[in-house]
PDB file of C-alpha atoms in Angstrom:
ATOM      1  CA  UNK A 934      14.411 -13.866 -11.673  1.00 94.00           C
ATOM      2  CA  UNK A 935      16.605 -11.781  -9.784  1.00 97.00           C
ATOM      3  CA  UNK A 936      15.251  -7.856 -10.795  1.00 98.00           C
ATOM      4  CA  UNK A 937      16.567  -4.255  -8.749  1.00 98.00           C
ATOM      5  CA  UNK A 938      14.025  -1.585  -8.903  1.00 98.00           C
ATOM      6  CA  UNK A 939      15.610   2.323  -8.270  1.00 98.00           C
ATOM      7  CA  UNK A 940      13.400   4.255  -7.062  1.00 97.00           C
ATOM      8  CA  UNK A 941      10.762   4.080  -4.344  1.00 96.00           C
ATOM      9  CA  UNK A 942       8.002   6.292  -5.526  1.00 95.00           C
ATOM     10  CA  UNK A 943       4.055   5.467  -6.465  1.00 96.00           C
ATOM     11  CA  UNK A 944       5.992   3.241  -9.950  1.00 98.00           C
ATOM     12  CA  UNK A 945       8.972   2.305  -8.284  1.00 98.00           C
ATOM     13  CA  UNK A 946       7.147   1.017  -4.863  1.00 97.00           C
ATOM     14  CA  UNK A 947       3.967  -0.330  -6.517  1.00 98.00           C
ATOM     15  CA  UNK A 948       6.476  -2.570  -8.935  1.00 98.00           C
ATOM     16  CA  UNK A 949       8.085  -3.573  -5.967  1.00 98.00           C
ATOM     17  CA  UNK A 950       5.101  -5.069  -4.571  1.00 98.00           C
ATOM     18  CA  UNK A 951       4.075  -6.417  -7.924  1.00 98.00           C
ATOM     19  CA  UNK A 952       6.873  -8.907  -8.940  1.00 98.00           C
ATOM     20  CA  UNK A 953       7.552  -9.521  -5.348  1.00 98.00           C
ATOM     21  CA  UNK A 954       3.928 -10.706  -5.057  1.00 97.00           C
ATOM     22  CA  UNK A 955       4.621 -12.937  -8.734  1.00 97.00           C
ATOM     23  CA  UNK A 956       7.771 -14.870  -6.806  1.00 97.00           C
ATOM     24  CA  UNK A 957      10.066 -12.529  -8.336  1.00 97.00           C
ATOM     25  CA  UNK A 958      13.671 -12.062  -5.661  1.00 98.00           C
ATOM     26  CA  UNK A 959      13.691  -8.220  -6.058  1.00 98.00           C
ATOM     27  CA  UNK A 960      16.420  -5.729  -4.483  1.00 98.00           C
ATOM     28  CA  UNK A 961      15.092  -2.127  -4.289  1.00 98.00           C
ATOM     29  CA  UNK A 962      17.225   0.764  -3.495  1.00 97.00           C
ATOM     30  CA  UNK A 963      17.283   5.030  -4.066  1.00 96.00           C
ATOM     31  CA  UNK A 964      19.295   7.398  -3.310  1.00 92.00           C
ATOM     32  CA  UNK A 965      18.512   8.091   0.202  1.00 93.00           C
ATOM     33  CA  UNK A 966      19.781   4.819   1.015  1.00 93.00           C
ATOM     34  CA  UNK A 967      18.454   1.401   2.286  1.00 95.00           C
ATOM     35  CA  UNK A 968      17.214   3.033   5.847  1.00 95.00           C
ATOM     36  CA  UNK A 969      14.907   4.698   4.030  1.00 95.00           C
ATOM     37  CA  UNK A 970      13.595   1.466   2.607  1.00 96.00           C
ATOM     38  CA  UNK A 971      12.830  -0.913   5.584  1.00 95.00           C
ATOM     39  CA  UNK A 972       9.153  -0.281   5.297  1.00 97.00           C
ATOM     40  CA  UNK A 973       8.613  -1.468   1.822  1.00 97.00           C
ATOM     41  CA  UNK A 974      11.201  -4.377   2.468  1.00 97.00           C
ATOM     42  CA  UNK A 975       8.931  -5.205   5.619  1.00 97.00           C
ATOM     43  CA  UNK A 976       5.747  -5.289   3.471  1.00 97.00           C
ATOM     44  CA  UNK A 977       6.759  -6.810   0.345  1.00 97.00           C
ATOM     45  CA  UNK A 978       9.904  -9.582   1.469  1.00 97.00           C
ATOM     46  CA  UNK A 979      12.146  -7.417  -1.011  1.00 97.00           C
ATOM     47  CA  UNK A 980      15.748  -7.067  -0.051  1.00 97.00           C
ATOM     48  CA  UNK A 981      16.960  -3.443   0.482  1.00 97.00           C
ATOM     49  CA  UNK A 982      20.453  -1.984  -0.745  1.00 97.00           C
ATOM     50  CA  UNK A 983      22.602   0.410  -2.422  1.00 97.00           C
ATOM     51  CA  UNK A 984      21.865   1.434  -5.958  1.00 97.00           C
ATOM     52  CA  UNK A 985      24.903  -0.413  -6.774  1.00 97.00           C
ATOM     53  CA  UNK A 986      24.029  -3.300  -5.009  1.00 97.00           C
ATOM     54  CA  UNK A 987      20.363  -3.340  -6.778  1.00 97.00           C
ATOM     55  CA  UNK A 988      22.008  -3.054  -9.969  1.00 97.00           C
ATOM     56  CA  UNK A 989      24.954  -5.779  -9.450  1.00 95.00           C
ATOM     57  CA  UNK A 990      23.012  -8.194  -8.050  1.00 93.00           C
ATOM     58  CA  UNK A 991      20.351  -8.435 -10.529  1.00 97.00           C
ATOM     59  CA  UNK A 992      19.534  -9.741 -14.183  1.00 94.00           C
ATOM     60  CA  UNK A 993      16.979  -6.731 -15.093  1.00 98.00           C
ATOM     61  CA  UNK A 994      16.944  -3.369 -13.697  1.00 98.00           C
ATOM     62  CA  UNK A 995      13.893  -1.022 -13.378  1.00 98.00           C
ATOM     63  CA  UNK A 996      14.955   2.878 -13.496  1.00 98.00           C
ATOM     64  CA  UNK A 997      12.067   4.293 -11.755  1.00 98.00           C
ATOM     65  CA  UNK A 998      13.283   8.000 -10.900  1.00 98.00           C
ATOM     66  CA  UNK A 999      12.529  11.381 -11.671  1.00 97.00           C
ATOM     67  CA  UNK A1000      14.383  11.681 -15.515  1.00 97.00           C
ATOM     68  CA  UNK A1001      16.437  14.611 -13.992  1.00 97.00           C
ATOM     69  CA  UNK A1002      18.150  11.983 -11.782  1.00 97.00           C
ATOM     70  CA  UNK A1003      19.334   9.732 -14.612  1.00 98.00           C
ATOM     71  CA  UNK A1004      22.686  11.222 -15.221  1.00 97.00           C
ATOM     72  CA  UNK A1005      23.719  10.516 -11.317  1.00 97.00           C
ATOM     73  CA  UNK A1006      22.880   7.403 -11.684  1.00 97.00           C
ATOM     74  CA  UNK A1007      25.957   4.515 -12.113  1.00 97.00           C
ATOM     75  CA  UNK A1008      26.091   4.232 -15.513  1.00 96.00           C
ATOM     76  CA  UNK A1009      28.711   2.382 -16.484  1.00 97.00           C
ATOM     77  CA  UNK A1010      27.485  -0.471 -13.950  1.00 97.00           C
ATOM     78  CA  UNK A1011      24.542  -1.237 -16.771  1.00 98.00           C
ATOM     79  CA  UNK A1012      26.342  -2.132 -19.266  1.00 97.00           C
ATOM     80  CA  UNK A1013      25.106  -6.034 -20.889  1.00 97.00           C
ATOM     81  CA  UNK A1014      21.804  -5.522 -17.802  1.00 97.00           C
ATOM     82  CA  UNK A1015      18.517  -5.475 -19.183  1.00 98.00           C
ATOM     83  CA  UNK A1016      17.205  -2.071 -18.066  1.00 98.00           C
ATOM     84  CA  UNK A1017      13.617  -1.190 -17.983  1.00 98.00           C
ATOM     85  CA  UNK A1018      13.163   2.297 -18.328  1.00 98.00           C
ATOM     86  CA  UNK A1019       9.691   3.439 -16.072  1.00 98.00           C
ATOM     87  CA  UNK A1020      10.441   6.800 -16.670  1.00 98.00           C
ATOM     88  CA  UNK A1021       9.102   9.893 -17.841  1.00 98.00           C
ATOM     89  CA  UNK A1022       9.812  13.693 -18.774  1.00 98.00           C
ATOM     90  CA  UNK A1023       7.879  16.208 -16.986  1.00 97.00           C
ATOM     91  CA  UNK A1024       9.817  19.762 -18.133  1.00 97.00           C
ATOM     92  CA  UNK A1025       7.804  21.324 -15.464  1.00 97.00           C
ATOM     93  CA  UNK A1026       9.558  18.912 -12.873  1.00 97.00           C
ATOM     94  CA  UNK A1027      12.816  17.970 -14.661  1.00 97.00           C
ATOM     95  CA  UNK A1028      13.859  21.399 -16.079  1.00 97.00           C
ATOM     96  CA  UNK A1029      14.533  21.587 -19.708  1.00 97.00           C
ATOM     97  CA  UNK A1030      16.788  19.098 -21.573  1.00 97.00           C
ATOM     98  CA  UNK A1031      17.818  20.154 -24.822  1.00 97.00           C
ATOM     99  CA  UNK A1032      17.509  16.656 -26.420  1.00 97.00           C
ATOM    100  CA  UNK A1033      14.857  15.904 -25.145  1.00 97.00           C
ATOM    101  CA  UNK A1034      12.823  19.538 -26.413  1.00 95.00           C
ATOM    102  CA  UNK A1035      13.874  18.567 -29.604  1.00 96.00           C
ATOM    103  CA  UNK A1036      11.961  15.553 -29.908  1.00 95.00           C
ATOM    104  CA  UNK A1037      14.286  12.935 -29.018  1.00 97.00           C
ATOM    105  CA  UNK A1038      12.387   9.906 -27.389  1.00 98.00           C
ATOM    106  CA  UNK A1039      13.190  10.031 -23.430  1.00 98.00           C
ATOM    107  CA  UNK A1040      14.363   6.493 -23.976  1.00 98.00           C
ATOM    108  CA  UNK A1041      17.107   7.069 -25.838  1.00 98.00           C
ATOM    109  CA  UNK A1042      18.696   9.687 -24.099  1.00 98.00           C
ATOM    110  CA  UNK A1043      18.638   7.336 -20.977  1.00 98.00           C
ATOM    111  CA  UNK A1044      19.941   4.916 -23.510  1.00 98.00           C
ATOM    112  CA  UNK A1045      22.933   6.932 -24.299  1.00 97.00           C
ATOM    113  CA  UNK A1046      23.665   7.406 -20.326  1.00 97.00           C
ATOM    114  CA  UNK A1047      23.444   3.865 -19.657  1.00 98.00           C
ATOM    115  CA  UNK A1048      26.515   2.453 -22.659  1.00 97.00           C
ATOM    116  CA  UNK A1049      26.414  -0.954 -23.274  1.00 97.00           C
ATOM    117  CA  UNK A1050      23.140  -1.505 -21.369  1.00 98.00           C
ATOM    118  CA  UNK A1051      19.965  -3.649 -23.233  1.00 98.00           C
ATOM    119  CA  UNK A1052      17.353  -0.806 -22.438  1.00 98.00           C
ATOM    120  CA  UNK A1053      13.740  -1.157 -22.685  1.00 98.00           C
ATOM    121  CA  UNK A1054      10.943   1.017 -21.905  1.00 98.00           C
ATOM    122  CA  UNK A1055       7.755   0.192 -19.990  1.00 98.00           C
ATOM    123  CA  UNK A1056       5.590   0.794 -17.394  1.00 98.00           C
ATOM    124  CA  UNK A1057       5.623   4.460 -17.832  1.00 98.00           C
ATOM    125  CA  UNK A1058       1.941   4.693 -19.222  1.00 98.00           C
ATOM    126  CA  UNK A1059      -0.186   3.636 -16.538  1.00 98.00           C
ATOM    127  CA  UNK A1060      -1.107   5.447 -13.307  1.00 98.00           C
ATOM    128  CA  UNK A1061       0.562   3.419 -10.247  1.00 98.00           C
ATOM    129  CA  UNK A1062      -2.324   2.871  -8.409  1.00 98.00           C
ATOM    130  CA  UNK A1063      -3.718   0.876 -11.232  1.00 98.00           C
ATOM    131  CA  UNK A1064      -0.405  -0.513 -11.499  1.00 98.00           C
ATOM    132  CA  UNK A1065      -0.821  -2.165  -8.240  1.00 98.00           C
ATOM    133  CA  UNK A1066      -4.689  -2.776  -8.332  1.00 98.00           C
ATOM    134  CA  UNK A1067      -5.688  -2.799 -11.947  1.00 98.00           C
ATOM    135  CA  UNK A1068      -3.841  -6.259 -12.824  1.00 98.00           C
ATOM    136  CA  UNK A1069      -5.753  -9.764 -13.947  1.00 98.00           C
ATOM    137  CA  UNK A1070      -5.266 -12.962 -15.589  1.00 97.00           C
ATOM    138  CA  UNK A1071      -4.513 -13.378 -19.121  1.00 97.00           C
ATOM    139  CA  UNK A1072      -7.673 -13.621 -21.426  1.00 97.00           C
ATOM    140  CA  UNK A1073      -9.418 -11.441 -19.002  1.00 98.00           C
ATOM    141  CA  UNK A1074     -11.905  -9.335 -21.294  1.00 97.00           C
ATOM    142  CA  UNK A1075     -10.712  -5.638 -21.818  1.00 96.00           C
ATOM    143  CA  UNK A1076      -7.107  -6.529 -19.638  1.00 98.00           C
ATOM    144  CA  UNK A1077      -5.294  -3.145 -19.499  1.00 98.00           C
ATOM    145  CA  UNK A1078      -2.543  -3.213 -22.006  1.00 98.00           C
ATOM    146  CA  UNK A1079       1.211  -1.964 -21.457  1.00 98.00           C
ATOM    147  CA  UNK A1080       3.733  -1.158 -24.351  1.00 98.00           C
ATOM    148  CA  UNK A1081       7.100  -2.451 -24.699  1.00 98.00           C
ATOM    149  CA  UNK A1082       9.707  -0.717 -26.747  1.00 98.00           C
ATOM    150  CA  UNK A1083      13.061  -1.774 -27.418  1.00 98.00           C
ATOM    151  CA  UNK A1084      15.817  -2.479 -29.730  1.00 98.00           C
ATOM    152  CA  UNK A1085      16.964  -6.032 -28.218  1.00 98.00           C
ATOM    153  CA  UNK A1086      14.460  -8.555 -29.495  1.00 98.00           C
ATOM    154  CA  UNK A1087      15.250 -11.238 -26.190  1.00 98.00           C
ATOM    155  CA  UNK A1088      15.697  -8.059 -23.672  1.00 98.00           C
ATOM    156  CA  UNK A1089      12.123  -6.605 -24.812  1.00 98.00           C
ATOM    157  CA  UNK A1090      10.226 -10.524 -24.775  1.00 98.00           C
ATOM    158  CA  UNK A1091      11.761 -10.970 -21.268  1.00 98.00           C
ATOM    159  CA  UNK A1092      10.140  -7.576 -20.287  1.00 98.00           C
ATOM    160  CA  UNK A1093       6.925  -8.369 -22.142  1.00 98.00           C
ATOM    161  CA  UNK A1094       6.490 -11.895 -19.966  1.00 98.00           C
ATOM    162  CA  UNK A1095       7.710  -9.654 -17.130  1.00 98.00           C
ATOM    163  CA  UNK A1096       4.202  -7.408 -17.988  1.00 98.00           C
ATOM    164  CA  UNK A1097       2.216 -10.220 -18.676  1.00 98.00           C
ATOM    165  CA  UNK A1098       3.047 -11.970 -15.222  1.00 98.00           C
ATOM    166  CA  UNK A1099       1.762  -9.080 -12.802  1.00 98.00           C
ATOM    167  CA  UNK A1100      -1.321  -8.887 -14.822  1.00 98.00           C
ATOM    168  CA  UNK A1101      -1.117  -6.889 -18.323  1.00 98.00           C
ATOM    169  CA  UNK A1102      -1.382  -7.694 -21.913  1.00 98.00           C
ATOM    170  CA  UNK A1103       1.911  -6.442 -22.994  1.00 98.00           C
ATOM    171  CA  UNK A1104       2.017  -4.881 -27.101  1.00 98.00           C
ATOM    172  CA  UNK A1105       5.107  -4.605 -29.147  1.00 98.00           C
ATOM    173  CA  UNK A1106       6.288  -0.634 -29.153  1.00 98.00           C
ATOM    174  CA  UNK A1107       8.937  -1.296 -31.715  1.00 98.00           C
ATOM    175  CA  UNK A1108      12.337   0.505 -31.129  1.00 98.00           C
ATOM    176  CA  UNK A1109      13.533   2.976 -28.549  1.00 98.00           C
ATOM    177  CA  UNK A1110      13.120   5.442 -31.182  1.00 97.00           C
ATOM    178  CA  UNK A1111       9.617   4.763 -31.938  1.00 97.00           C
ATOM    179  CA  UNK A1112       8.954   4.911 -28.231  1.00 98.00           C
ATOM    180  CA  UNK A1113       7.533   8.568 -27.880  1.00 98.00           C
ATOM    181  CA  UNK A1114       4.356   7.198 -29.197  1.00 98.00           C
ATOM    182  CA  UNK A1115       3.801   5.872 -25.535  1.00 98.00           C
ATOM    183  CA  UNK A1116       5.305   9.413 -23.593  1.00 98.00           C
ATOM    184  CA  UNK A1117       3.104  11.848 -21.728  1.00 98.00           C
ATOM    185  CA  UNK A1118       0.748  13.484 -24.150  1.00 97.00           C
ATOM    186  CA  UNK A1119      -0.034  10.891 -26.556  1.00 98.00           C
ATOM    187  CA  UNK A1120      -3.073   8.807 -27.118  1.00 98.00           C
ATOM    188  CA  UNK A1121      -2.187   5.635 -24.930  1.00 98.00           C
ATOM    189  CA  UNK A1122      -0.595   7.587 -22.184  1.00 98.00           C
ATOM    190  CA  UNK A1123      -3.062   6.951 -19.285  1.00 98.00           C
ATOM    191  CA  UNK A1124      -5.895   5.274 -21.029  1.00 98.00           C
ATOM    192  CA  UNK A1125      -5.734   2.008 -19.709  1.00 98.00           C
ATOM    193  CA  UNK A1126      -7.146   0.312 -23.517  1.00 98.00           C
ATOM    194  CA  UNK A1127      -6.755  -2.953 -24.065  1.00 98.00           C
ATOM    195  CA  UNK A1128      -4.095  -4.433 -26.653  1.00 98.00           C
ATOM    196  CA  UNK A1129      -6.093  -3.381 -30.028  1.00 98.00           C
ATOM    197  CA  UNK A1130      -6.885  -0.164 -28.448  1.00 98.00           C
ATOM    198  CA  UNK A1131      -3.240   0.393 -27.268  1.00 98.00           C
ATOM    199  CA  UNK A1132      -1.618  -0.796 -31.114  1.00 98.00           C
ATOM    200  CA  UNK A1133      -4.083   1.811 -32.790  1.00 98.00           C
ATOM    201  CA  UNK A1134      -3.067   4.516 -30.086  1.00 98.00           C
ATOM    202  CA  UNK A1135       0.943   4.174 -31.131  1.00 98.00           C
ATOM    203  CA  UNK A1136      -0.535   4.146 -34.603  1.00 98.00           C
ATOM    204  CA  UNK A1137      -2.398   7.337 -34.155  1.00 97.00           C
ATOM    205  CA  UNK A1138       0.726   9.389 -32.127  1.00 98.00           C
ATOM    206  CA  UNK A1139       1.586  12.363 -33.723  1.00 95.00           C
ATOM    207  CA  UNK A1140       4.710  14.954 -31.749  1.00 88.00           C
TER     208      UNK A1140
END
């Protein structure tokens, strides 16, 4: 599968290295450009290029970048891409966003700046360093589990094998709008349970 990844941070790098390592052809790109990138290209056989370019030339996209920098982002260039949406709000870090304050899931709003797009969110409840380490084989007793939430039933299975293939039991988050049971705060958020311990954590979320 062809997949861009924006953003080169801890998530953003460490999924680089994951699906690269899985056979996956990933572009990765950010906004300092692809100079910036040729050590994680050298290390993980990913191709390095504009945002654009990591977007166009791919069938999913992982948005790994602080939330504040969602609204630069291109997008009208989303629209019919799978998007995976690693993100999360930190007010301390992002500043405050009105929607966002009033309880809308952090999802959505992405959602709304990416029109047309099939978004799905993952990836934004485990630490990256167990991200990169923490991964094993299917059946594996205790395997860390990863929600998926999403409002496309094909764009949210395609993201769930996508979990499943670098190592994690992925669990059915329901909609974007049910997908501030797995944001900073809550129980899963960090806890690296398994898949019954992850379903009764989006059970127990309160806001």
């Amino acid at each position: 599968m062809k997949i861009g990844v924006i953003g080169s941070g801890h998530i953003g790098g460490n999924l680089t290295r994951r699906l690269t390592a899985v056979g996956h052809d990933v572009t990765v790109a950010n906004s300092r450009g692809p100079q910036t990138l040729r050590s994680l290209g050298g290390e993980t056989g990913a191709e390095t290029g504009t945002v654009e370019e990591a977007i166009q030339h791919s069938d999913v996209v992982v948005v790994a970048v602080p939330l504040m920098a969602v609204p630069d982002l291109p997008g009208e260039l989303f629209a019919g891409k799978v998007v995976v949406d690693a993100d999360n709000y930190y007010p301390n870090r992002d500043g405050d966003i009105p929607e966002l304050m009033d309880g809308m899931a952090s999802s959505r709003w992405t959602a709304d700046h990416f029109p047309g797009a099939r978004l799905v969110k993952a990836f934004n409840t485990i630490a990256a360093q167990h991200l990169l380490e923490n991964g094993t084989p299917p059946g594996t007793p205790g395997r860390i589990a990863l929600p998926v939430a999403g409002d496309d039933p094909d764009a949210k299975r395609m993201v769930m094998d996508l979990v499943d293939a670098i190592g994690f039991d992925p669990v059915d988050g329901g909609g974007l709008d049910d997908s501030w049971r797995q944001q900073p705060g809550t129980p899963i958020y960090l806890a690296d349970w398994d898949a019954d311990g992850v379903r009764q954590g989006l059970v127990e979320a309160r806001r």
